[in-house]
Coordinates of C-alpha atoms and ligand atoms in Angstrom, one line a residue:
M1 CA 43.7 -20.1 -66.8
I2 CA 42.6 -16.7 -65.3
Y3 CA 42.4 -16.3 -61.3
Q4 CA 41.2 -12.6 -61.4
R5 CA 38.0 -12.6 -59.0
S6 CA 40.2 -14.7 -56.5
S7 CA 42.5 -12.1 -56.6
A8 CA 40.0 -9.3 -56.1
L9 CA 38.6 -11.3 -53.2
F10 CA 41.9 -11.7 -51.5
K11 CA 42.4 -8.4 -51.4
E12 CA 39.1 -7.5 -49.8
A13 CA 39.9 -10.2 -47.4
K14 CA 43.3 -8.9 -46.3
Q15 CA 41.3 -5.5 -45.3
Y16 CA 39.2 -7.5 -42.6
I17 CA 41.1 -10.7 -41.9
P18 CA 44.9 -10.9 -41.0
G19 CA 46.8 -11.8 -44.5
G20 CA 43.3 -12.7 -45.9
V21 CA 42.9 -16.2 -44.6
N22 CA 41.9 -17.9 -41.3
S23 CA 44.8 -20.5 -41.5
P24 CA 48.1 -19.2 -42.6
V25 CA 49.1 -22.0 -45.4
R26 CA 46.1 -21.1 -47.4
A27 CA 47.7 -17.9 -48.0
F28 CA 50.2 -19.0 -50.5
K29 CA 53.0 -17.5 -49.3
A30 CA 55.4 -20.2 -49.8
V31 CA 54.9 -20.4 -53.4
G32 CA 53.9 -16.4 -53.9
G33 CA 51.0 -15.4 -55.9
D34 CA 47.3 -14.9 -54.8
P35 CA 45.0 -18.0 -53.1
I36 CA 42.5 -19.0 -54.7
F37 CA 38.7 -18.8 -53.8
V38 CA 36.7 -21.5 -53.9
K39 CA 32.8 -21.5 -54.4
E40 CA 31.9 -25.0 -54.4
A41 CA 33.1 -28.4 -54.9
K42 CA 32.0 -31.8 -56.0
G43 CA 33.7 -35.4 -56.2
A44 CA 37.4 -34.8 -57.1
Y45 CA 36.8 -31.3 -58.4
L46 CA 37.1 -27.7 -56.9
Y47 CA 35.1 -24.6 -58.7
D48 CA 36.5 -21.1 -58.1
E49 CA 35.2 -18.3 -58.0
D50 CA 36.1 -17.4 -61.6
G51 CA 34.6 -20.5 -62.9
N52 CA 37.6 -22.4 -63.4
R53 CA 37.6 -26.2 -62.3
L54 CA 40.5 -27.6 -60.6
I55 CA 41.5 -31.1 -60.0
D56 CA 42.2 -31.2 -56.2
Y57 CA 44.9 -33.2 -54.5
I58 CA 44.6 -31.5 -51.0
S59 CA 41.0 -32.9 -50.1
S60 CA 40.5 -30.0 -47.6
W61 CA 43.8 -31.2 -46.0
G62 CA 42.9 -34.6 -45.6
P63 CA 39.4 -35.1 -44.5
L64 CA 37.4 -35.7 -47.7
I65 CA 38.9 -38.9 -48.6
L66 CA 35.8 -39.6 -50.5
G67 CA 35.7 -36.6 -52.2
H68 CA 33.8 -33.4 -51.7
A69 CA 30.1 -33.2 -50.8
H70 CA 30.3 -37.2 -51.0
E71 CA 26.3 -37.7 -50.8
P72 CA 25.8 -39.7 -47.6
V73 CA 27.9 -37.3 -45.7
I74 CA 25.7 -34.4 -47.1
S75 CA 22.5 -35.8 -46.3
A76 CA 23.5 -36.8 -42.6
V77 CA 24.1 -33.3 -42.0
I78 CA 21.1 -31.7 -43.8
N79 CA 18.6 -34.5 -42.2
K80 CA 20.5 -33.6 -38.6
A81 CA 20.2 -29.8 -38.8
K82 CA 16.6 -29.9 -39.4
Q83 CA 16.6 -31.2 -35.9
G84 CA 18.5 -28.2 -34.0
T85 CA 22.5 -27.9 -34.2
S86 CA 23.5 -27.9 -30.8
F87 CA 22.0 -28.8 -27.6
G88 CA 25.2 -28.9 -24.8
M89 CA 23.6 -31.8 -23.4
P90 CA 24.4 -36.1 -24.4
T91 CA 23.0 -37.3 -27.9
E92 CA 22.9 -40.8 -28.9
I93 CA 24.6 -40.1 -32.1
E94 CA 28.1 -39.3 -29.9
T95 CA 27.7 -42.8 -28.5
E96 CA 27.1 -44.4 -32.0
L97 CA 30.6 -42.5 -33.7
A98 CA 32.6 -43.7 -30.4
K99 CA 31.6 -46.9 -30.7
L100 CA 32.4 -47.3 -34.2
A101 CA 35.6 -45.7 -33.8
V102 CA 36.7 -47.9 -30.9
S103 CA 35.8 -51.0 -33.2
M104 CA 37.8 -49.7 -36.2
V105 CA 41.1 -48.9 -34.5
P106 CA 43.3 -51.1 -32.5
N107 CA 44.2 -50.6 -28.8
I108 CA 41.6 -48.3 -27.6
D109 CA 38.5 -48.6 -25.5
K110 CA 37.3 -45.1 -25.1
I111 CA 37.4 -41.9 -27.2
R112 CA 36.5 -38.4 -26.2
F113 CA 35.5 -35.7 -28.9
V114 CA 36.8 -32.4 -29.3
N115 CA 36.7 -29.9 -32.2
S116 CA 40.0 -29.9 -33.7
G117 CA 43.2 -31.9 -34.1
T118 CA 44.9 -28.9 -32.2
E119 CA 42.9 -29.3 -29.5
A120 CA 43.1 -33.7 -29.7
C121 CA 46.6 -33.5 -29.7
M122 CA 46.8 -30.5 -26.8
S123 CA 44.4 -32.6 -24.2
A124 CA 46.2 -35.8 -25.1
V125 CA 49.1 -34.5 -23.8
R126 CA 47.5 -33.2 -20.7
L127 CA 45.9 -36.4 -20.1
A128 CA 49.6 -38.0 -20.7
R129 CA 51.2 -35.7 -17.9
G130 CA 48.4 -36.2 -15.8
F131 CA 48.2 -39.8 -15.9
T132 CA 52.3 -40.1 -15.3
G133 CA 52.9 -37.3 -13.3
K134 CA 56.0 -36.3 -15.6
D135 CA 56.0 -33.3 -17.1
K136 CA 58.3 -33.2 -20.5
I137 CA 57.6 -34.4 -23.7
I138 CA 59.5 -35.2 -26.9
K139 CA 58.7 -34.1 -30.3
F140 CA 60.1 -34.4 -33.7
A141 CA 61.6 -31.6 -35.8
G142 CA 59.0 -31.2 -38.8
C143 CA 56.2 -33.0 -37.2
Y144 CA 52.9 -30.7 -36.6
H145 CA 50.5 -31.9 -33.8
G146 CA 48.2 -28.3 -34.3
H147 CA 49.2 -24.7 -33.0
S148 CA 49.1 -25.4 -29.3
D149 CA 52.1 -23.5 -27.5
S150 CA 54.0 -26.6 -26.4
F151 CA 54.0 -28.0 -30.0
L152 CA 55.2 -24.6 -31.7
I153 CA 58.6 -26.1 -31.5
Q154 CA 59.8 -26.6 -35.3
A155 CA 56.5 -27.7 -36.2
G156 CA 56.6 -28.4 -39.8
S157 CA 54.5 -27.2 -42.9
G158 CA 52.9 -24.0 -41.9
A159 CA 55.1 -23.0 -39.2
V160 CA 58.1 -24.0 -41.2
T161 CA 57.0 -22.6 -44.6
F162 CA 56.9 -19.0 -42.5
G163 CA 60.2 -19.1 -41.2
S164 CA 58.9 -19.2 -37.4
P165 CA 59.3 -22.8 -35.8
N166 CA 59.6 -21.1 -32.7
S167 CA 56.4 -18.4 -32.5
P168 CA 56.5 -15.5 -30.8
G169 CA 54.1 -15.8 -27.9
V170 CA 55.5 -19.1 -26.9
T171 CA 56.9 -18.9 -23.2
Q172 CA 60.5 -20.5 -22.6
G173 CA 58.7 -21.7 -19.8
T174 CA 56.5 -23.9 -22.0
A175 CA 59.4 -24.3 -24.6
K176 CA 61.4 -26.1 -21.7
D177 CA 59.4 -29.1 -21.3
T178 CA 59.1 -30.1 -25.4
L179 CA 62.4 -31.8 -25.9
L180 CA 63.1 -32.0 -29.8
A181 CA 64.3 -35.3 -31.4
Q182 CA 65.2 -36.3 -35.4
Y183 CA 62.7 -38.2 -37.1
N184 CA 63.9 -41.9 -37.9
D185 CA 66.9 -40.9 -35.4
I186 CA 66.1 -43.6 -32.8
A187 CA 69.5 -43.1 -31.0
G188 CA 68.6 -39.5 -30.4
V189 CA 65.7 -40.3 -28.7
R190 CA 67.4 -42.6 -26.7
A191 CA 69.7 -39.9 -25.4
L192 CA 67.2 -37.3 -25.1
A193 CA 65.4 -39.8 -22.8
E194 CA 68.5 -40.8 -21.0
A195 CA 69.6 -37.3 -20.1
N196 CA 65.6 -36.3 -18.8
K197 CA 65.1 -39.5 -17.3
G198 CA 62.0 -40.0 -15.0
Q199 CA 60.9 -36.9 -16.6
I200 CA 59.3 -37.8 -19.7
A201 CA 55.1 -38.2 -19.8
A202 CA 55.2 -38.7 -23.4
V203 CA 56.6 -39.2 -26.7
I204 CA 54.2 -38.0 -29.6
I205 CA 55.0 -38.3 -33.1
E206 CA 53.3 -38.7 -36.6
P207 CA 53.5 -42.3 -37.1
V208 CA 53.8 -41.4 -41.0
A209 CA 54.6 -38.1 -41.2
G210 CA 52.5 -35.4 -43.3
N211 CA 53.4 -32.1 -42.3
M212 CA 57.5 -32.2 -43.7
G213 CA 56.0 -33.7 -46.8
C214 CA 55.4 -37.5 -46.7
I215 CA 58.1 -39.3 -44.6
I216 CA 58.0 -43.0 -44.0
P217 CA 59.0 -44.3 -40.6
T218 CA 61.9 -47.3 -40.4
E219 CA 60.9 -50.1 -38.5
D220 CA 63.8 -49.9 -36.0
F221 CA 62.7 -46.4 -35.5
I222 CA 59.2 -46.8 -34.8
N223 CA 59.8 -50.4 -33.0
G224 CA 62.2 -48.8 -30.9
L225 CA 60.1 -45.9 -29.9
R226 CA 57.6 -48.1 -28.8
E227 CA 60.6 -50.3 -26.6
L228 CA 61.8 -47.2 -25.3
C229 CA 58.4 -45.8 -23.9
T230 CA 57.5 -49.1 -22.4
S231 CA 60.6 -49.9 -20.7
E232 CA 60.9 -46.1 -19.6
N233 CA 57.1 -45.7 -18.6
I234 CA 56.6 -43.0 -21.3
L235 CA 53.4 -42.7 -23.2
L236 CA 53.4 -43.1 -27.1
I237 CA 51.4 -40.7 -28.6
F238 CA 50.6 -41.5 -32.3
D239 CA 48.9 -38.4 -33.9
E240 CA 46.8 -39.8 -36.3
V241 CA 45.0 -36.7 -37.3
M242 CA 46.1 -37.4 -40.7
T243 CA 46.6 -41.1 -40.7
G244 CA 43.7 -41.8 -39.0
F245 CA 41.1 -43.5 -41.2
R246 CA 43.2 -42.5 -44.2
L247 CA 46.1 -45.7 -44.2
A248 CA 43.4 -48.0 -43.2
A249 CA 40.4 -48.7 -41.1
G250 CA 42.6 -48.7 -38.3
G251 CA 45.1 -46.0 -39.4
A252 CA 48.9 -46.3 -38.9
Q253 CA 48.5 -48.8 -35.5
E254 CA 47.3 -50.9 -37.9
V255 CA 49.3 -51.0 -41.0
L256 CA 52.9 -50.5 -39.1
N257 CA 51.5 -53.0 -36.4
V258 CA 52.8 -50.8 -33.6
A259 CA 50.6 -50.2 -30.6
A260 CA 50.1 -46.5 -29.1
D261 CA 49.5 -45.6 -25.9
I262 CA 47.0 -42.9 -26.7
V263 CA 45.7 -41.6 -30.5
T264 CA 44.9 -38.3 -31.7
F265 CA 42.3 -38.0 -34.4
G266 CA 40.7 -35.1 -36.8
K267 CA 40.7 -34.6 -40.8
V268 CA 38.7 -37.7 -41.7
I269 CA 36.8 -38.7 -38.3
G270 CA 35.0 -35.3 -38.9
G271 CA 33.9 -35.6 -42.4
G272 CA 34.6 -32.4 -43.3
L273 CA 33.0 -30.8 -40.1
P274 CA 35.4 -30.0 -37.3
V275 CA 35.6 -32.5 -35.3
G276 CA 39.1 -33.9 -33.4
A277 CA 39.3 -36.9 -30.9
F278 CA 41.5 -38.5 -28.5
A279 CA 41.5 -42.4 -27.4
A280 CA 43.2 -44.7 -25.5
R281 CA 42.7 -47.8 -23.2
S282 CA 40.4 -47.5 -20.4
E283 CA 42.8 -47.2 -17.5
I284 CA 44.2 -44.0 -19.5
M285 CA 41.1 -42.5 -20.2
D286 CA 39.1 -42.7 -17.2
Y287 CA 41.9 -40.2 -15.5
L288 CA 39.6 -37.8 -17.7
A289 CA 37.0 -35.1 -15.9
P290 CA 34.2 -35.9 -15.3
E291 CA 35.7 -39.4 -14.1
G292 CA 39.4 -38.5 -13.2
P293 CA 41.0 -35.3 -12.2
V294 CA 42.4 -34.2 -15.5
Y295 CA 39.9 -31.6 -16.8
Q296 CA 39.2 -31.2 -20.6
A297 CA 35.7 -29.5 -21.8
G298 CA 34.2 -28.3 -25.0
T299 CA 30.9 -26.4 -25.4
L300 CA 30.6 -27.4 -29.1
S301 CA 32.4 -30.8 -28.5
G302 CA 30.6 -33.9 -30.0
N303 CA 28.0 -31.6 -32.0
P304 CA 25.6 -33.1 -33.4
L305 CA 26.2 -31.8 -37.1
A306 CA 30.0 -32.8 -36.7
M307 CA 28.8 -36.2 -35.7
S308 CA 26.6 -36.8 -37.9
A309 CA 29.2 -36.0 -40.7
G310 CA 31.7 -38.2 -38.8
L311 CA 29.3 -41.1 -38.5
A312 CA 28.4 -41.2 -42.3
M313 CA 31.8 -41.3 -43.1
L314 CA 33.3 -43.8 -40.8
R315 CA 30.6 -45.8 -41.8
E316 CA 31.0 -45.7 -45.5
L317 CA 35.0 -46.7 -44.8
N318 CA 33.7 -49.5 -42.7
N319 CA 31.4 -50.8 -44.9
K320 CA 33.7 -50.6 -48.1
P321 CA 37.4 -51.3 -47.0
E322 CA 38.2 -51.7 -50.5
I323 CA 38.2 -48.0 -50.6
F324 CA 41.5 -48.1 -48.7
T325 CA 42.9 -50.2 -51.5
S326 CA 41.6 -48.2 -54.7
L327 CA 43.1 -45.3 -53.1
E328 CA 46.2 -46.9 -52.5
E329 CA 46.4 -47.9 -56.1
K330 CA 45.3 -44.8 -57.5
T331 CA 48.4 -43.2 -55.6
Q332 CA 50.7 -45.7 -56.8
Y333 CA 49.6 -44.8 -60.2
L334 CA 50.1 -41.1 -60.0
H335 CA 53.5 -41.4 -58.2
K336 CA 54.9 -43.7 -61.1
G337 CA 53.6 -41.5 -63.7
I338 CA 55.2 -38.4 -62.1
A339 CA 58.0 -39.9 -61.7
H340 CA 58.7 -41.6 -64.8
V341 CA 57.7 -38.0 -66.5
L342 CA 60.7 -36.3 -64.0
K343 CA 63.0 -39.0 -64.8
S344 CA 62.9 -38.5 -68.7
K345 CA 62.9 -34.7 -68.5
G346 CA 66.3 -35.1 -66.1
V347 CA 64.8 -33.4 -63.1
P348 CA 66.4 -34.5 -59.7
H349 CA 63.8 -35.8 -57.2
Q350 CA 62.7 -38.0 -54.7
I351 CA 59.1 -38.9 -54.2
N352 CA 57.6 -40.6 -51.1
R353 CA 54.6 -42.2 -50.9
F354 CA 52.4 -44.2 -47.9
G355 CA 49.0 -45.4 -48.8
S356 CA 47.3 -42.3 -50.1
M357 CA 50.2 -39.6 -49.1
V358 CA 52.5 -38.8 -51.5
S359 CA 54.9 -35.8 -51.7
V360 CA 57.3 -34.9 -54.6
H361 CA 60.8 -33.7 -53.2
F362 CA 63.0 -31.7 -56.0
T363 CA 66.5 -33.0 -54.7
D364 CA 68.3 -36.1 -55.3
Q365 CA 68.8 -37.0 -51.8
P366 CA 66.4 -39.7 -50.0
V367 CA 64.3 -37.5 -47.7
I368 CA 63.9 -39.3 -44.2
D369 CA 63.6 -36.4 -41.8
F370 CA 63.1 -32.7 -41.6
V371 CA 66.5 -31.5 -42.7
S372 CA 66.6 -33.7 -45.9
S373 CA 62.9 -32.6 -46.4
A374 CA 64.2 -28.8 -46.5
K375 CA 66.9 -29.1 -48.8
G376 CA 64.4 -29.8 -51.6
N377 CA 64.8 -27.0 -54.3
N378 CA 62.2 -24.4 -53.5
E379 CA 62.6 -22.7 -56.8
T380 CA 61.5 -25.6 -58.8
F381 CA 58.6 -26.2 -56.5
K382 CA 57.3 -23.1 -57.0
K383 CA 57.4 -23.6 -60.8
Y384 CA 55.9 -27.0 -60.4
F385 CA 53.0 -25.8 -58.4
H386 CA 52.2 -23.0 -60.3
G387 CA 52.8 -24.8 -63.6
M388 CA 49.8 -27.3 -62.5
L389 CA 48.0 -24.6 -61.2
Q390 CA 47.8 -22.9 -64.5
Q391 CA 46.4 -26.4 -65.9
G392 CA 43.8 -26.7 -63.3
I393 CA 45.4 -28.8 -60.9
Y394 CA 45.5 -27.9 -57.1
L395 CA 48.4 -29.4 -55.3
P396 CA 49.4 -28.1 -51.7
P397 CA 50.6 -24.7 -51.7
S398 CA 53.9 -25.8 -49.9
A399 CA 57.1 -28.3 -50.6
F400 CA 56.5 -29.5 -46.9
E401 CA 52.9 -30.5 -47.4
S402 CA 51.7 -34.1 -48.3
Y403 CA 49.2 -34.5 -51.3
F404 CA 45.8 -36.5 -49.8
L405 CA 44.3 -38.0 -52.8
N406 CA 40.6 -39.0 -52.7
D407 CA 38.7 -41.9 -53.8
A408 CA 36.6 -39.4 -56.6
L409 CA 39.9 -39.2 -58.7
S410 CA 39.5 -40.7 -61.7
Y411 CA 42.1 -42.6 -63.8
Q412 CA 41.7 -39.8 -66.2
D413 CA 42.2 -37.3 -63.8
L414 CA 45.7 -38.8 -62.8
D415 CA 46.5 -39.5 -66.4
D416 CA 45.7 -35.5 -67.0
T417 CA 47.7 -34.5 -64.1
I418 CA 50.6 -36.7 -65.3
A419 CA 50.5 -34.9 -68.2
A420 CA 50.4 -31.8 -67.0
V421 CA 53.8 -32.3 -65.2
A422 CA 55.4 -33.1 -68.6
T423 CA 54.5 -29.7 -69.9
I424 CA 56.2 -27.9 -67.3
F425 CA 59.8 -29.3 -67.4
Ligands
LIG1 C1 46.1 -31.1 -39.4 C2 47.0 -31.7 -38.4 C3 46.7 -31.4 -37.1 C4 45.9 -30.0 -36.4 O1 44.5 -30.4 -36.8 P1 43.5 -28.9 -37.0 O2 42.3 -29.8 -37.2 O3 44.2 -28.1 -38.0 O4 43.8 -28.6 -35.4 C5 47.4 -31.9 -36.1 N1 48.6 -32.9 -36.3 C6 48.4 -33.6 -37.5 C7 49.2 -34.8 -37.8 C8 47.8 -32.9 -38.7 O5 48.0 -33.2 -39.8

């Protein structure tokens, strides 16, 4: 396939936008080459500026769980736009989306809408600090919670890909309040909690990680976190920006059967428009302004277009729970197909999968945390990524990213994808 016009557009973009992109991982730095400029998309397919059709395994990094330009979402947005795009005043649709989200997700009474996952996680931590009166947080190496200062400590995907786990511009003062633990290492978390007794406001985690590949928590680890947080009066924050409304209607809390104290959302909850949210039981949420003392605000928060997209999306998922099963079956099919090819060609690999999240790691060791994920062979990954791209299959351009399947993918698409893998090795 030829990606000539994309390359020309990238060259021009670089003159006016730093690195030519508005979010670093789009720039293909980890895999080399020029990024693809997309023109439009429908269902499981992207159509780029050169006229190529690509099968999409990113789904806009998660939001488009039902595929691109999904009709109910698009018509909801178009109809809403005709009535005005922003008011800075309360609207009924905010309550409708809040009510539906609260009915789908366990352990939450109230939800506050913001504009991105970053904002959701940043606000959740402020709320946890305000509520507990403590300053420190624990995060896990390789987990990404957006680009706010306190999270840019070994932050997975984009940040790791670019070799800047600690970004310049993050002050020492901020960094010292973020304690770093290893995923799936409960003993390490206990030791940190013991060494910082009475000072930890929250533990924040991706309950199934998607930003160092797909990493699955062991039962002992995730249950151990819950017990530790309860006994130490620490709030457990599940960052469900990726897993929320993707792994199940109730997200990771539902499938892992573990209750979080605060849950953050993004991606699917906005149906492809900029929405983030954080939610908890009333006792915690009422600590927020204007009810309580913890300040948080947003000119475009609860924006009617964004709310209408989110509402149409969540209604689809709520009315058709079989979507989650269908997606899981497709992902499992892809997993088995790729594993079969790689095994028959003798390529050392691990494939991690949970629901509709899956990642291929070119290593012969189990991938259970950031360190083991980083051991994957990046040269093999690049060959795989570009080999697939040449055949019109768009995978995440970094070995540290999970694929996010969408339900518009057909079994023919999956078979074509598996067949493409076979031509590379
Ligand atoms: C994408 C992501 C974020 C950040 O969301 P943005 O909308 O990009 O700010 C936070 N946490 C997780 C787990 C994510 O995957």
